[in-house]
PDB file of C-alpha atoms in Angstrom:
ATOM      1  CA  UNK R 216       2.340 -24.020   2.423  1.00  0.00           C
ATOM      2  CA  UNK R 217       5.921 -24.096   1.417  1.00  0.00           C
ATOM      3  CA  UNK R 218       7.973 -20.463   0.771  1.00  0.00           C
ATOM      4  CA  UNK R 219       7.863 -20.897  -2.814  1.00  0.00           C
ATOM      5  CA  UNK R 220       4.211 -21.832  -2.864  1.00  0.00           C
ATOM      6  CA  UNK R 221       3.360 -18.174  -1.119  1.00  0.00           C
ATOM      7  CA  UNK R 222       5.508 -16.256  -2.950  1.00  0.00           C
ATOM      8  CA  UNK R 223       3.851 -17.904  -6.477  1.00  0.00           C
ATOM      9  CA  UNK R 224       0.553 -16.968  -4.602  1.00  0.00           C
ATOM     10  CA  UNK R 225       0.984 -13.762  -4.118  1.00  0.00           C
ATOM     11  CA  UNK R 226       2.473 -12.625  -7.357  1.00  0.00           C
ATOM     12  CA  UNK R 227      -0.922 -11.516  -8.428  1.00  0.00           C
ATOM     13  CA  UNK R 228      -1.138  -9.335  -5.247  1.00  0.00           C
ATOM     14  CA  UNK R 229       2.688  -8.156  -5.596  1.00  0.00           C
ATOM     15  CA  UNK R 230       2.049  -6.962  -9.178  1.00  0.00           C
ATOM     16  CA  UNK R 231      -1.382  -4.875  -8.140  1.00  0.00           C
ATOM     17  CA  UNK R 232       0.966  -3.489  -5.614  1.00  0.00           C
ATOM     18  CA  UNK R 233       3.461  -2.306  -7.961  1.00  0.00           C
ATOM     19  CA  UNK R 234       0.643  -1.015 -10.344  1.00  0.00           C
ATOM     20  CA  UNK R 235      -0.761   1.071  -7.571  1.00  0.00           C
ATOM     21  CA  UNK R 236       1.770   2.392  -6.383  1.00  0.00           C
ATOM     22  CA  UNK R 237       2.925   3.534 -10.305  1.00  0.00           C
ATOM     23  CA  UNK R 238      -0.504   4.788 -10.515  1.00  0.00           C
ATOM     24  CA  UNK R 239      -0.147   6.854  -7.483  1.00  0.00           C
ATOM     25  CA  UNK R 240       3.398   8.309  -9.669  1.00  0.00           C
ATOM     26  CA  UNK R 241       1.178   8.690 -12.710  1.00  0.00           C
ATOM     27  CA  UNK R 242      -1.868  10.206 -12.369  1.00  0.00           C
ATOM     28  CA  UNK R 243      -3.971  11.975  -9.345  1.00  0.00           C
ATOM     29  CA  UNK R 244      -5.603   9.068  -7.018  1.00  0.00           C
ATOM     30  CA  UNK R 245      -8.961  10.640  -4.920  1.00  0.00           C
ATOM     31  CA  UNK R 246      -9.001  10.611  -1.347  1.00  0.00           C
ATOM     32  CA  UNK R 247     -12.375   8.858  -1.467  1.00  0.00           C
ATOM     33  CA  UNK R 248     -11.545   6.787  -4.203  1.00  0.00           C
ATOM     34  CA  UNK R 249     -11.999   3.930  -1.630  1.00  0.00           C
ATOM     35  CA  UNK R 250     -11.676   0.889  -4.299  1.00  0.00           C
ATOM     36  CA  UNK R 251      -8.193   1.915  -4.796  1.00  0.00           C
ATOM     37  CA  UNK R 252      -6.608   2.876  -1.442  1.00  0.00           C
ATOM     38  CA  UNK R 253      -8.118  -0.697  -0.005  1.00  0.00           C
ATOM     39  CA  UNK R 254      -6.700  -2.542  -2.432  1.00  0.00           C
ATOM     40  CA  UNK R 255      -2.969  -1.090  -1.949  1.00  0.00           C
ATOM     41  CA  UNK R 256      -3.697  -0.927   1.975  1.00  0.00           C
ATOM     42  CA  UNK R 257      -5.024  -4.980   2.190  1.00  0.00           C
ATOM     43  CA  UNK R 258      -2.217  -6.655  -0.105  1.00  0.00           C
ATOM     44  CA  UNK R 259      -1.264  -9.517   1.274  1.00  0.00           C
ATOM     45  CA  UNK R 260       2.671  -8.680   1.303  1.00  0.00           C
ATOM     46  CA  UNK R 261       5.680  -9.449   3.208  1.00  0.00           C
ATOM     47  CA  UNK R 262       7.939  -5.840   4.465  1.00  0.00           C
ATOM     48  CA  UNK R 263      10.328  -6.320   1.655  1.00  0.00           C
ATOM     49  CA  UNK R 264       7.467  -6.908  -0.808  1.00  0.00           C
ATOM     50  CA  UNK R 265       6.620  -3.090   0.073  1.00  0.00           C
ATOM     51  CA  UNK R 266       9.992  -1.801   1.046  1.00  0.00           C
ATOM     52  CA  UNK R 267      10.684  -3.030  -2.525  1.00  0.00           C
ATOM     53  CA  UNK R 268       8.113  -1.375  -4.172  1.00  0.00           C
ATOM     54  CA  UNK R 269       8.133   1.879  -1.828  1.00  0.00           C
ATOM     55  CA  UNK R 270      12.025   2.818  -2.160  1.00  0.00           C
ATOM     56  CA  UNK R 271      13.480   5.968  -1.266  1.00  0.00           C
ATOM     57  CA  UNK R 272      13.544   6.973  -5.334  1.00  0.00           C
ATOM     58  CA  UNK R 273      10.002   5.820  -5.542  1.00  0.00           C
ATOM     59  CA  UNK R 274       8.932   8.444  -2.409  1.00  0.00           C
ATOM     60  CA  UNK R 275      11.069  10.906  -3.890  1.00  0.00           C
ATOM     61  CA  UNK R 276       9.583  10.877  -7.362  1.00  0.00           C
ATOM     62  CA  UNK R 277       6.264  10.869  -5.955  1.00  0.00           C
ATOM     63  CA  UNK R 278       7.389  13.879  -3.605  1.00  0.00           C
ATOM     64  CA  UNK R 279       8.515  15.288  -6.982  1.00  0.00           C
ATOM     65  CA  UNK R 280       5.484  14.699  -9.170  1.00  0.00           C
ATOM     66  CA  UNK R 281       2.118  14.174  -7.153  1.00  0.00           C
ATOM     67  CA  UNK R 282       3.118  15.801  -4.056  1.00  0.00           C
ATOM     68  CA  UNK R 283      -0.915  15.770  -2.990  1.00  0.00           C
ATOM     69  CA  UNK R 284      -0.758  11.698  -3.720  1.00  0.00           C
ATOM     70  CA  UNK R 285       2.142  11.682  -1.257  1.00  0.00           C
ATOM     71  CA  UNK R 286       0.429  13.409   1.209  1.00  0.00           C
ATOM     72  CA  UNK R 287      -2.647  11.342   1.176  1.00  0.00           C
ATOM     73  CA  UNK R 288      -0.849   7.975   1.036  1.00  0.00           C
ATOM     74  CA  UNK R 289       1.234   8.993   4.122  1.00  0.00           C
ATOM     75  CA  UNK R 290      -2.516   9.836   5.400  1.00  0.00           C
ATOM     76  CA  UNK R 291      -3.790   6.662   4.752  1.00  0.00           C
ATOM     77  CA  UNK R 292      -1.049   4.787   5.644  1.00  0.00           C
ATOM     78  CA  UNK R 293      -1.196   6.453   9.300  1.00  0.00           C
ATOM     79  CA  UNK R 294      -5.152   6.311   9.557  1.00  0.00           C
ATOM     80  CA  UNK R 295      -4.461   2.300   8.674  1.00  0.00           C
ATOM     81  CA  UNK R 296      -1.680   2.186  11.318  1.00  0.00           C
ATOM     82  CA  UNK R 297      -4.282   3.969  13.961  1.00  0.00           C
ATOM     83  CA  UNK R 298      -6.869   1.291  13.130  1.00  0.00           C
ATOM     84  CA  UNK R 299      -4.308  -1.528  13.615  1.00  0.00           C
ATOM     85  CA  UNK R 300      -3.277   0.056  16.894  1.00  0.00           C
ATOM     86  CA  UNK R 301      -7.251   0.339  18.383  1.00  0.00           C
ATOM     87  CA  UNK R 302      -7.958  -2.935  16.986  1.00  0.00           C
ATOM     88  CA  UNK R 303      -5.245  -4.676  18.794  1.00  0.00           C
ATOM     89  CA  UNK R 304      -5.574  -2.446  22.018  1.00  0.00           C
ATOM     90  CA  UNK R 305      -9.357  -3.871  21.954  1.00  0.00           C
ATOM     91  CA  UNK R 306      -8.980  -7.234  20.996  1.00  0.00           C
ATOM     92  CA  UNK R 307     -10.375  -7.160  18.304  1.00  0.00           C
ATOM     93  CA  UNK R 308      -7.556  -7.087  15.604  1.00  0.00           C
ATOM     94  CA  UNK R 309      -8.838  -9.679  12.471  1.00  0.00           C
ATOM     95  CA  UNK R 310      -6.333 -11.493  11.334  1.00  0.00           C
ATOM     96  CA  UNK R 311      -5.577 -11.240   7.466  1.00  0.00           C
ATOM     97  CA  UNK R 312      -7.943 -14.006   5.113  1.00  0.00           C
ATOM     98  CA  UNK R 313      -4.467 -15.917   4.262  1.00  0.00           C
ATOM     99  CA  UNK R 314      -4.092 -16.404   8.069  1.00  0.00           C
ATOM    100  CA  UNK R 315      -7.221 -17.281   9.344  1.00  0.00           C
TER     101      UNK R 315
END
């Protein structure tokens, strides 16, 4: 698939991004609130998709207003990165469905 055909694809994806991560800015997200956390952890998005979405005044107005959502996105987010890390240490690392 061309560029332009991928990016159209994942517009869908790119916009459920941006709505969870204005969720996690606007209300209080549950740690075990598992529906939501896979969704924003399993986007299918480039780095500057989520560097984007996930600016320096985004972290900072999440710092500002859900400090707890902070804390348990930067949770995730390194629980994710461990998995990644074992996976890929075992062999075992599954490449994404757009991928395979």
């Amino acid at each position: 698939p061309t560029q332009s055909s991928q990016a159209m694809g994942n517009s869908d994806s790119h916009t459920a991004f941006v709505e969870g991560v204005k969720r996690l800015v606007e209300e209080d997200v549950a740690e075990d609130d598992h529906q939501f956390w896979t969704a924003l952890f399993t986007a299918p998005l480039t780095v500057e998709d989520v560097f984007e979405v996930v600016s320096p005044d985004a972290v900072r107005s999440l710092r500002k207003k859900r400090p707890r959502n902070l804390q348990l996105f930067l949770r995730k987010m390194a629980s994710t990165m461990a998995d990644v890390c074992a996976a890929a240490d075992e062999g075992t690392l599954p490449l994404p469905s757009n991928m395979s």
